[in-house]
């Protein structure tokens, strides 16, 4: 079984500043994947970044990077140079690597507001 | 690539009506498709997983006869809400994955807002 916990229901950041969204998880899988998805007001789920558990190097996608602490089961998302378009709901998710049983487990989400 | 189209985006219908929602992968073959339900200000709840050519696997608590899922091809899955009632009103989102192996990201459709009067 997998669980994902996001302890920050809402966060706010000023434009051009940096913000970090927290996520912790628990899984019984030996190998797994972690994701951050963004859901703007349009409600489409957009993949932000992906991390393979067996890779020690933190994933980076332009202004988005993660701090993956495997021992602590922590997977935080850092958004640098925040932009107004980053305003959205952010969901952390884990995916177990077990063939047809692969399922995404989502956290409860963090609502991020980027202000001027 | 990895575009998923979901249709319709919004539907309003009377209680007792059956509603079909389509989910298409436009530029890739989706071995596996997923159907989620999302209540306002809440996270996504997985309803079922469908693999092309086989019966869908439903999550605990999801009524199979209420939510009929068909995955007839590698690019199309449908969710039919049968005899819909106001409590079925929700936001339904599909996603598609290229493979059944782990690590394949899910690509989401834009969602369908279902309102039952």
PDB file of C-alpha atoms in Angstrom:
ATOM      1  CA  UNK A   1       0.000   0.000   0.000  1.00  0.00           C
ATOM      2  CA  UNK A   2       1.115   3.527  -0.683  1.00  0.00           C
ATOM      3  CA  UNK A   3       0.277   6.754   1.083  1.00  0.00           C
ATOM      4  CA  UNK A   4       1.156  10.306   0.151  1.00  0.00           C
ATOM      5  CA  UNK A   5       0.901  13.230   2.551  1.00  0.00           C
ATOM      6  CA  UNK A   6       0.944  16.911   1.727  1.00  0.00           C
ATOM      7  CA  UNK A   7       0.822  18.907   4.930  1.00  0.00           C
ATOM      8  CA  UNK A   8       0.429  22.365   3.398  1.00  0.00           C
ATOM      9  CA  UNK A   9      -3.160  22.951   2.179  1.00  0.00           C
ATOM     10  CA  UNK A  10      -2.354  26.443   0.917  1.00  0.00           C
ATOM     11  CA  UNK A  11       0.728  28.498   0.196  1.00  0.00           C
ATOM     12  CA  UNK A  12       1.417  31.907  -1.213  1.00  0.00           C
ATOM     13  CA  UNK A  13       4.514  33.308  -2.886  1.00  0.00           C
ATOM     14  CA  UNK A  14       5.369  36.572  -4.559  1.00  0.00           C
ATOM     15  CA  UNK A  15       6.232  36.678  -8.201  1.00  0.00           C
ATOM     16  CA  UNK A  16       9.927  35.943  -8.904  1.00  0.00           C
ATOM     17  CA  UNK A  17      10.413  34.401  -5.471  1.00  0.00           C
ATOM     18  CA  UNK A  18      11.123  30.759  -4.651  1.00  0.00           C
ATOM     19  CA  UNK A  19       8.705  28.437  -2.904  1.00  0.00           C
ATOM     20  CA  UNK A  20       8.988  24.852  -1.688  1.00  0.00           C
ATOM     21  CA  UNK A  21       6.043  22.477  -1.442  1.00  0.00           C
ATOM     22  CA  UNK A  22       6.377  19.533   0.928  1.00  0.00           C
ATOM     23  CA  UNK A  23       5.449  15.913   0.354  1.00  0.00           C
ATOM     24  CA  UNK A  24       6.099  12.751   2.310  1.00  0.00           C
ATOM     25  CA  UNK A  25       5.189   9.260   1.253  1.00  0.00           C
ATOM     26  CA  UNK A  26       5.206   5.680   2.376  1.00  0.00           C
ATOM     27  CA  UNK A  27       5.451   2.640   0.171  1.00  0.00           C
ATOM     28  CA  UNK A  28       6.221  -1.043   0.421  1.00  0.00           C
ATOM     29  CA  UNK A  29       7.620  -1.126  -3.107  1.00  0.00           C
ATOM     30  CA  UNK A  30      11.318  -1.705  -3.592  1.00  0.00           C
ATOM     31  CA  UNK A  31      11.349   0.506  -6.630  1.00  0.00           C
ATOM     32  CA  UNK A  32       8.897   3.269  -7.328  1.00  0.00           C
ATOM     33  CA  UNK A  33       8.404   6.594  -9.021  1.00  0.00           C
ATOM     34  CA  UNK A  34       7.328   9.943  -7.673  1.00  0.00           C
ATOM     35  CA  UNK A  35       5.579  12.729  -9.508  1.00  0.00           C
ATOM     36  CA  UNK A  36       4.384  16.259  -9.077  1.00  0.00           C
ATOM     37  CA  UNK A  37       1.301  17.220 -11.040  1.00  0.00           C
ATOM     38  CA  UNK A  38      -0.128  20.701 -11.425  1.00  0.00           C
ATOM     39  CA  UNK A  39      -3.853  21.397 -11.747  1.00  0.00           C
ATOM     40  CA  UNK A  40      -4.580  25.004 -12.751  1.00  0.00           C
ATOM     41  CA  UNK A  41      -8.094  26.476 -12.586  1.00  0.00           C
ATOM     42  CA  UNK A  42      -8.782  24.886 -15.971  1.00  0.00           C
ATOM     43  CA  UNK A  43      -8.551  21.601 -14.036  1.00  0.00           C
ATOM     44  CA  UNK A  44      -6.297  19.784 -16.461  1.00  0.00           C
ATOM     45  CA  UNK A  45      -3.678  17.682 -14.702  1.00  0.00           C
ATOM     46  CA  UNK A  46      -0.236  18.584 -16.009  1.00  0.00           C
ATOM     47  CA  UNK A  47       2.885  16.563 -15.248  1.00  0.00           C
ATOM     48  CA  UNK A  48       5.490  18.865 -13.711  1.00  0.00           C
ATOM     49  CA  UNK A  49       8.328  16.544 -12.797  1.00  0.00           C
ATOM     50  CA  UNK A  50       9.156  12.862 -12.338  1.00  0.00           C
ATOM     51  CA  UNK A  51      11.688  11.145 -10.074  1.00  0.00           C
ATOM     52  CA  UNK A  52      12.841   7.541 -10.174  1.00  0.00           C
ATOM     53  CA  UNK A  53      13.469   6.233  -6.675  1.00  0.00           C
ATOM     54  CA  UNK A  54      16.654   4.403  -7.573  1.00  0.00           C
ATOM     55  CA  UNK A  55      18.246   7.564  -8.925  1.00  0.00           C
ATOM     56  CA  UNK A  56      19.994   9.623  -6.287  1.00  0.00           C
ATOM     57  CA  UNK A  57      20.204  12.703  -8.460  1.00  0.00           C
ATOM     58  CA  UNK A  58      17.330  15.095  -7.951  1.00  0.00           C
ATOM     59  CA  UNK A  59      15.179  15.680 -11.020  1.00  0.00           C
ATOM     60  CA  UNK A  60      15.071  19.144 -12.553  1.00  0.00           C
ATOM     61  CA  UNK A  61      12.800  20.668 -15.176  1.00  0.00           C
ATOM     62  CA  UNK A  62      13.607  24.292 -15.901  1.00  0.00           C
ATOM     63  CA  UNK A  63      12.352  26.284 -12.870  1.00  0.00           C
ATOM     64  CA  UNK A  64      11.103  23.172 -11.112  1.00  0.00           C
ATOM     65  CA  UNK A  65      13.334  20.896  -9.067  1.00  0.00           C
ATOM     66  CA  UNK A  66      12.836  18.329  -6.365  1.00  0.00           C
ATOM     67  CA  UNK A  67      14.619  17.489  -3.146  1.00  0.00           C
ATOM     68  CA  UNK A  68      14.321  13.720  -2.921  1.00  0.00           C
ATOM     69  CA  UNK A  69      15.323  12.298   0.449  1.00  0.00           C
ATOM     70  CA  UNK A  70      14.770   8.559   0.127  1.00  0.00           C
ATOM     71  CA  UNK A  71      15.613   7.596   3.680  1.00  0.00           C
ATOM     72  CA  UNK A  72      13.248  10.223   5.040  1.00  0.00           C
ATOM     73  CA  UNK A  73      10.638   9.411   2.360  1.00  0.00           C
ATOM     74  CA  UNK A  74      10.422  13.051   1.476  1.00  0.00           C
ATOM     75  CA  UNK A  75       9.865  14.523  -1.989  1.00  0.00           C
ATOM     76  CA  UNK A  76       9.562  18.306  -1.968  1.00  0.00           C
ATOM     77  CA  UNK A  77       9.077  20.523  -5.008  1.00  0.00           C
ATOM     78  CA  UNK A  78      10.950  23.779  -5.387  1.00  0.00           C
ATOM     79  CA  UNK A  79       9.651  26.394  -7.784  1.00  0.00           C
ATOM     80  CA  UNK A  80      12.166  29.099  -8.607  1.00  0.00           C
ATOM     81  CA  UNK A  81      11.380  32.496 -10.101  1.00  0.00           C
ATOM     82  CA  UNK A  82       7.668  31.956  -9.509  1.00  0.00           C
ATOM     83  CA  UNK A  83       5.325  33.195 -12.201  1.00  0.00           C
ATOM     84  CA  UNK A  84       1.646  34.099 -12.096  1.00  0.00           C
ATOM     85  CA  UNK A  85       0.956  31.107 -14.319  1.00  0.00           C
ATOM     86  CA  UNK A  86       2.250  28.827 -11.595  1.00  0.00           C
ATOM     87  CA  UNK A  87      -0.908  29.517  -9.593  1.00  0.00           C
ATOM     88  CA  UNK A  88      -2.536  26.109  -9.311  1.00  0.00           C
ATOM     89  CA  UNK A  89      -3.211  23.104  -7.152  1.00  0.00           C
ATOM     90  CA  UNK A  90      -0.128  20.893  -6.865  1.00  0.00           C
ATOM     91  CA  UNK A  91      -0.440  17.186  -6.234  1.00  0.00           C
ATOM     92  CA  UNK A  92       2.352  14.885  -5.183  1.00  0.00           C
ATOM     93  CA  UNK A  93       1.908  11.273  -6.310  1.00  0.00           C
ATOM     94  CA  UNK A  94       3.670   7.946  -6.050  1.00  0.00           C
ATOM     95  CA  UNK A  95       3.612   5.059  -8.498  1.00  0.00           C
ATOM     96  CA  UNK A  96       4.633   1.556  -7.611  1.00  0.00           C
ATOM     97  CA  UNK A  97       6.684  -0.354 -10.169  1.00  0.00           C
ATOM     98  CA  UNK A  98       4.733  -3.595 -10.246  1.00  0.00           C
ATOM     99  CA  UNK A  99       3.495  -4.289 -13.760  1.00  0.00           C
ATOM    100  CA  UNK A 100      -0.250  -4.180 -14.211  1.00  0.00           C
ATOM    101  CA  UNK A 101      -0.749  -3.184 -10.606  1.00  0.00           C
ATOM    102  CA  UNK A 102       0.857   0.198 -11.160  1.00  0.00           C
ATOM    103  CA  UNK A 103      -1.374   2.854  -9.716  1.00  0.00           C
ATOM    104  CA  UNK A 104      -0.893   6.473  -8.852  1.00  0.00           C
ATOM    105  CA  UNK A 105      -1.594   7.455  -5.284  1.00  0.00           C
ATOM    106  CA  UNK A 106      -2.164  11.178  -4.860  1.00  0.00           C
ATOM    107  CA  UNK A 107      -1.714  13.454  -1.896  1.00  0.00           C
ATOM    108  CA  UNK A 108      -4.444  15.880  -0.883  1.00  0.00           C
ATOM    109  CA  UNK A 109      -2.811  18.742  -2.738  1.00  0.00           C
ATOM    110  CA  UNK A 110      -1.362  22.164  -1.997  1.00  0.00           C
ATOM    111  CA  UNK A 111      -3.020  25.240  -3.398  1.00  0.00           C
ATOM    112  CA  UNK A 112      -0.335  27.690  -4.512  1.00  0.00           C
ATOM    113  CA  UNK A 113      -1.129  31.340  -5.113  1.00  0.00           C
ATOM    114  CA  UNK A 114       1.455  33.490  -6.846  1.00  0.00           C
ATOM    115  CA  UNK A 115       0.947  37.170  -6.150  1.00  0.00           C
ATOM    116  CA  UNK A 116       2.327  40.368  -7.644  1.00  0.00           C
TER     117      UNK A 116
ATOM    118  CA  UNK B   1       3.461  14.152 -27.687  1.00  0.00           C
ATOM    119  CA  UNK B   2       1.204  12.378 -25.168  1.00  0.00           C
ATOM    120  CA  UNK B   3      -2.041  14.237 -25.703  1.00  0.00           C
ATOM    121  CA  UNK B   4      -5.223  12.870 -24.163  1.00  0.00           C
ATOM    122  CA  UNK B   5      -8.591  14.157 -25.280  1.00  0.00           C
ATOM    123  CA  UNK B   6     -11.670  13.795 -23.107  1.00  0.00           C
ATOM    124  CA  UNK B   7     -15.187  14.485 -24.312  1.00  0.00           C
ATOM    125  CA  UNK B   8     -17.553  16.023 -23.393  1.00  0.00           C
ATOM    126  CA  UNK B   9     -16.019  18.642 -21.154  1.00  0.00           C
ATOM    127  CA  UNK B  10     -19.315  19.472 -19.491  1.00  0.00           C
ATOM    128  CA  UNK B  11     -22.637  17.696 -19.467  1.00  0.00           C
ATOM    129  CA  UNK B  12     -25.904  18.463 -17.714  1.00  0.00           C
ATOM    130  CA  UNK B  13     -28.667  15.901 -17.790  1.00  0.00           C
ATOM    131  CA  UNK B  14     -31.753  14.737 -16.009  1.00  0.00           C
ATOM    132  CA  UNK B  15     -31.778  12.140 -13.276  1.00  0.00           C
ATOM    133  CA  UNK B  16     -32.104   8.619 -14.666  1.00  0.00           C
ATOM    134  CA  UNK B  17     -30.178   9.351 -17.832  1.00  0.00           C
ATOM    135  CA  UNK B  18     -27.081   7.396 -18.830  1.00  0.00           C
ATOM    136  CA  UNK B  19     -24.057   9.454 -19.785  1.00  0.00           C
ATOM    137  CA  UNK B  20     -21.035   8.315 -21.790  1.00  0.00           C
ATOM    138  CA  UNK B  21     -17.634   9.979 -21.458  1.00  0.00           C
ATOM    139  CA  UNK B  22     -14.889   9.295 -23.981  1.00  0.00           C
ATOM    140  CA  UNK B  23     -11.158   9.324 -23.390  1.00  0.00           C
ATOM    141  CA  UNK B  24      -8.812   9.204 -26.374  1.00  0.00           C
ATOM    142  CA  UNK B  25      -5.043   9.127 -26.626  1.00  0.00           C
ATOM    143  CA  UNK B  26      -4.364  11.182 -29.745  1.00  0.00           C
ATOM    144  CA  UNK B  27      -0.706  10.567 -30.476  1.00  0.00           C
ATOM    145  CA  UNK B  28       0.233   7.404 -28.665  1.00  0.00           C
ATOM    146  CA  UNK B  29      -1.109   3.954 -27.933  1.00  0.00           C
ATOM    147  CA  UNK B  30      -2.436   3.650 -24.423  1.00  0.00           C
ATOM    148  CA  UNK B  31      -2.204   0.133 -23.083  1.00  0.00           C
ATOM    149  CA  UNK B  32      -3.717   1.271 -19.825  1.00  0.00           C
ATOM    150  CA  UNK B  33      -6.281   3.934 -19.067  1.00  0.00           C
ATOM    151  CA  UNK B  34      -7.487   5.157 -15.718  1.00  0.00           C
ATOM    152  CA  UNK B  35     -10.675   6.822 -14.582  1.00  0.00           C
ATOM    153  CA  UNK B  36     -10.720   9.192 -11.610  1.00  0.00           C
ATOM    154  CA  UNK B  37     -13.354  11.129  -9.779  1.00  0.00           C
ATOM    155  CA  UNK B  38     -12.628  14.445  -8.129  1.00  0.00           C
ATOM    156  CA  UNK B  39     -14.891  16.229  -5.671  1.00  0.00           C
ATOM    157  CA  UNK B  40     -14.542  20.007  -5.189  1.00  0.00           C
ATOM    158  CA  UNK B  41     -11.290  20.984  -3.509  1.00  0.00           C
ATOM    159  CA  UNK B  42     -10.292  17.376  -3.063  1.00  0.00           C
ATOM    160  CA  UNK B  43      -7.749  15.036  -4.564  1.00  0.00           C
ATOM    161  CA  UNK B  44      -8.301  12.526  -7.353  1.00  0.00           C
ATOM    162  CA  UNK B  45      -9.853   9.225  -6.404  1.00  0.00           C
ATOM    163  CA  UNK B  46      -9.086   6.294  -8.670  1.00  0.00           C
ATOM    164  CA  UNK B  47     -12.266   4.573  -9.774  1.00  0.00           C
ATOM    165  CA  UNK B  48     -10.936   1.911 -12.138  1.00  0.00           C
ATOM    166  CA  UNK B  49      -8.078   0.796 -14.313  1.00  0.00           C
ATOM    167  CA  UNK B  50      -8.721  -0.495 -17.794  1.00  0.00           C
ATOM    168  CA  UNK B  51      -6.423  -2.428 -20.080  1.00  0.00           C
ATOM    169  CA  UNK B  52      -7.155  -2.721 -23.776  1.00  0.00           C
ATOM    170  CA  UNK B  53      -9.184  -5.791 -24.581  1.00  0.00           C
ATOM    171  CA  UNK B  54      -9.845  -6.891 -21.031  1.00  0.00           C
ATOM    172  CA  UNK B  55     -12.288  -6.110 -18.244  1.00  0.00           C
ATOM    173  CA  UNK B  56     -11.665  -3.095 -16.087  1.00  0.00           C
ATOM    174  CA  UNK B  57     -10.392  -3.438 -12.545  1.00  0.00           C
ATOM    175  CA  UNK B  58     -12.517  -1.415 -10.153  1.00  0.00           C
ATOM    176  CA  UNK B  59     -11.398   0.078  -6.867  1.00  0.00           C
ATOM    177  CA  UNK B  60     -13.109  -0.966  -3.693  1.00  0.00           C
ATOM    178  CA  UNK B  61     -16.431   0.778  -3.229  1.00  0.00           C
ATOM    179  CA  UNK B  62     -16.943   1.639  -6.905  1.00  0.00           C
ATOM    180  CA  UNK B  63     -20.095   0.101  -8.356  1.00  0.00           C
ATOM    181  CA  UNK B  64     -19.280  -1.815 -11.524  1.00  0.00           C
ATOM    182  CA  UNK B  65     -22.852  -1.744 -12.770  1.00  0.00           C
ATOM    183  CA  UNK B  66     -23.122   1.994 -12.192  1.00  0.00           C
ATOM    184  CA  UNK B  67     -19.857   2.938 -13.881  1.00  0.00           C
ATOM    185  CA  UNK B  68     -19.368   0.860 -17.014  1.00  0.00           C
ATOM    186  CA  UNK B  69     -15.907   1.028 -18.546  1.00  0.00           C
ATOM    187  CA  UNK B  70     -14.968  -0.164 -22.003  1.00  0.00           C
ATOM    188  CA  UNK B  71     -11.448  -0.088 -23.442  1.00  0.00           C
ATOM    189  CA  UNK B  72     -12.046  -1.401 -26.926  1.00  0.00           C
ATOM    190  CA  UNK B  73      -8.907  -0.083 -28.601  1.00  0.00           C
ATOM    191  CA  UNK B  74      -5.454   1.212 -27.748  1.00  0.00           C
ATOM    192  CA  UNK B  75      -6.642   4.775 -28.171  1.00  0.00           C
ATOM    193  CA  UNK B  76     -10.143   4.831 -26.712  1.00  0.00           C
ATOM    194  CA  UNK B  77     -11.740   4.125 -23.368  1.00  0.00           C
ATOM    195  CA  UNK B  78     -15.279   5.058 -22.375  1.00  0.00           C
ATOM    196  CA  UNK B  79     -16.954   5.521 -19.025  1.00  0.00           C
ATOM    197  CA  UNK B  80     -20.737   5.236 -18.946  1.00  0.00           C
ATOM    198  CA  UNK B  81     -22.540   6.456 -15.865  1.00  0.00           C
ATOM    199  CA  UNK B  82     -25.758   4.466 -15.942  1.00  0.00           C
ATOM    200  CA  UNK B  83     -29.027   5.800 -14.571  1.00  0.00           C
ATOM    201  CA  UNK B  84     -27.239   8.829 -13.185  1.00  0.00           C
ATOM    202  CA  UNK B  85     -28.517  10.540 -10.054  1.00  0.00           C
ATOM    203  CA  UNK B  86     -27.586  13.863  -8.410  1.00  0.00           C
ATOM    204  CA  UNK B  87     -25.057  12.136  -6.143  1.00  0.00           C
ATOM    205  CA  UNK B  88     -23.124  11.109  -9.272  1.00  0.00           C
ATOM    206  CA  UNK B  89     -22.477  14.763 -10.062  1.00  0.00           C
ATOM    207  CA  UNK B  90     -18.740  15.272 -10.009  1.00  0.00           C
ATOM    208  CA  UNK B  91     -15.635  15.957 -12.060  1.00  0.00           C
ATOM    209  CA  UNK B  92     -14.425  12.861 -13.888  1.00  0.00           C
ATOM    210  CA  UNK B  93     -10.886  12.688 -15.287  1.00  0.00           C
ATOM    211  CA  UNK B  94      -9.281  10.031 -17.415  1.00  0.00           C
ATOM    212  CA  UNK B  95      -5.612   9.360 -17.915  1.00  0.00           C
ATOM    213  CA  UNK B  96      -3.647   7.173 -20.273  1.00  0.00           C
ATOM    214  CA  UNK B  97      -0.335   5.414 -19.971  1.00  0.00           C
ATOM    215  CA  UNK B  98       1.871   3.943 -22.681  1.00  0.00           C
ATOM    216  CA  UNK B  99       2.610   0.759 -20.799  1.00  0.00           C
ATOM    217  CA  UNK B 100       1.730  -1.390 -17.848  1.00  0.00           C
ATOM    218  CA  UNK B 101       5.266  -1.334 -16.573  1.00  0.00           C
ATOM    219  CA  UNK B 102       6.106   0.944 -13.695  1.00  0.00           C
ATOM    220  CA  UNK B 103       7.421   4.417 -14.236  1.00  0.00           C
ATOM    221  CA  UNK B 104       5.280   5.307 -17.211  1.00  0.00           C
ATOM    222  CA  UNK B 105       3.710   8.671 -16.412  1.00  0.00           C
ATOM    223  CA  UNK B 106      -0.011   9.068 -16.785  1.00  0.00           C
ATOM    224  CA  UNK B 107      -1.198  11.736 -19.171  1.00  0.00           C
ATOM    225  CA  UNK B 108      -4.493  13.307 -18.264  1.00  0.00           C
ATOM    226  CA  UNK B 109      -7.487  14.484 -20.216  1.00  0.00           C
ATOM    227  CA  UNK B 110      -9.105  17.833 -19.471  1.00  0.00           C
ATOM    228  CA  UNK B 111     -11.853  16.254 -17.416  1.00  0.00           C
ATOM    229  CA  UNK B 112     -15.639  16.139 -17.656  1.00  0.00           C
ATOM    230  CA  UNK B 113     -17.887  18.089 -15.344  1.00  0.00           C
ATOM    231  CA  UNK B 114     -21.048  16.045 -14.859  1.00  0.00           C
ATOM    232  CA  UNK B 115     -24.129  17.702 -13.386  1.00  0.00           C
ATOM    233  CA  UNK B 116     -27.231  15.618 -12.777  1.00  0.00           C
ATOM    234  CA  UNK B 117     -30.429  17.569 -12.175  1.00  0.00           C
TER     235      UNK B 117
END
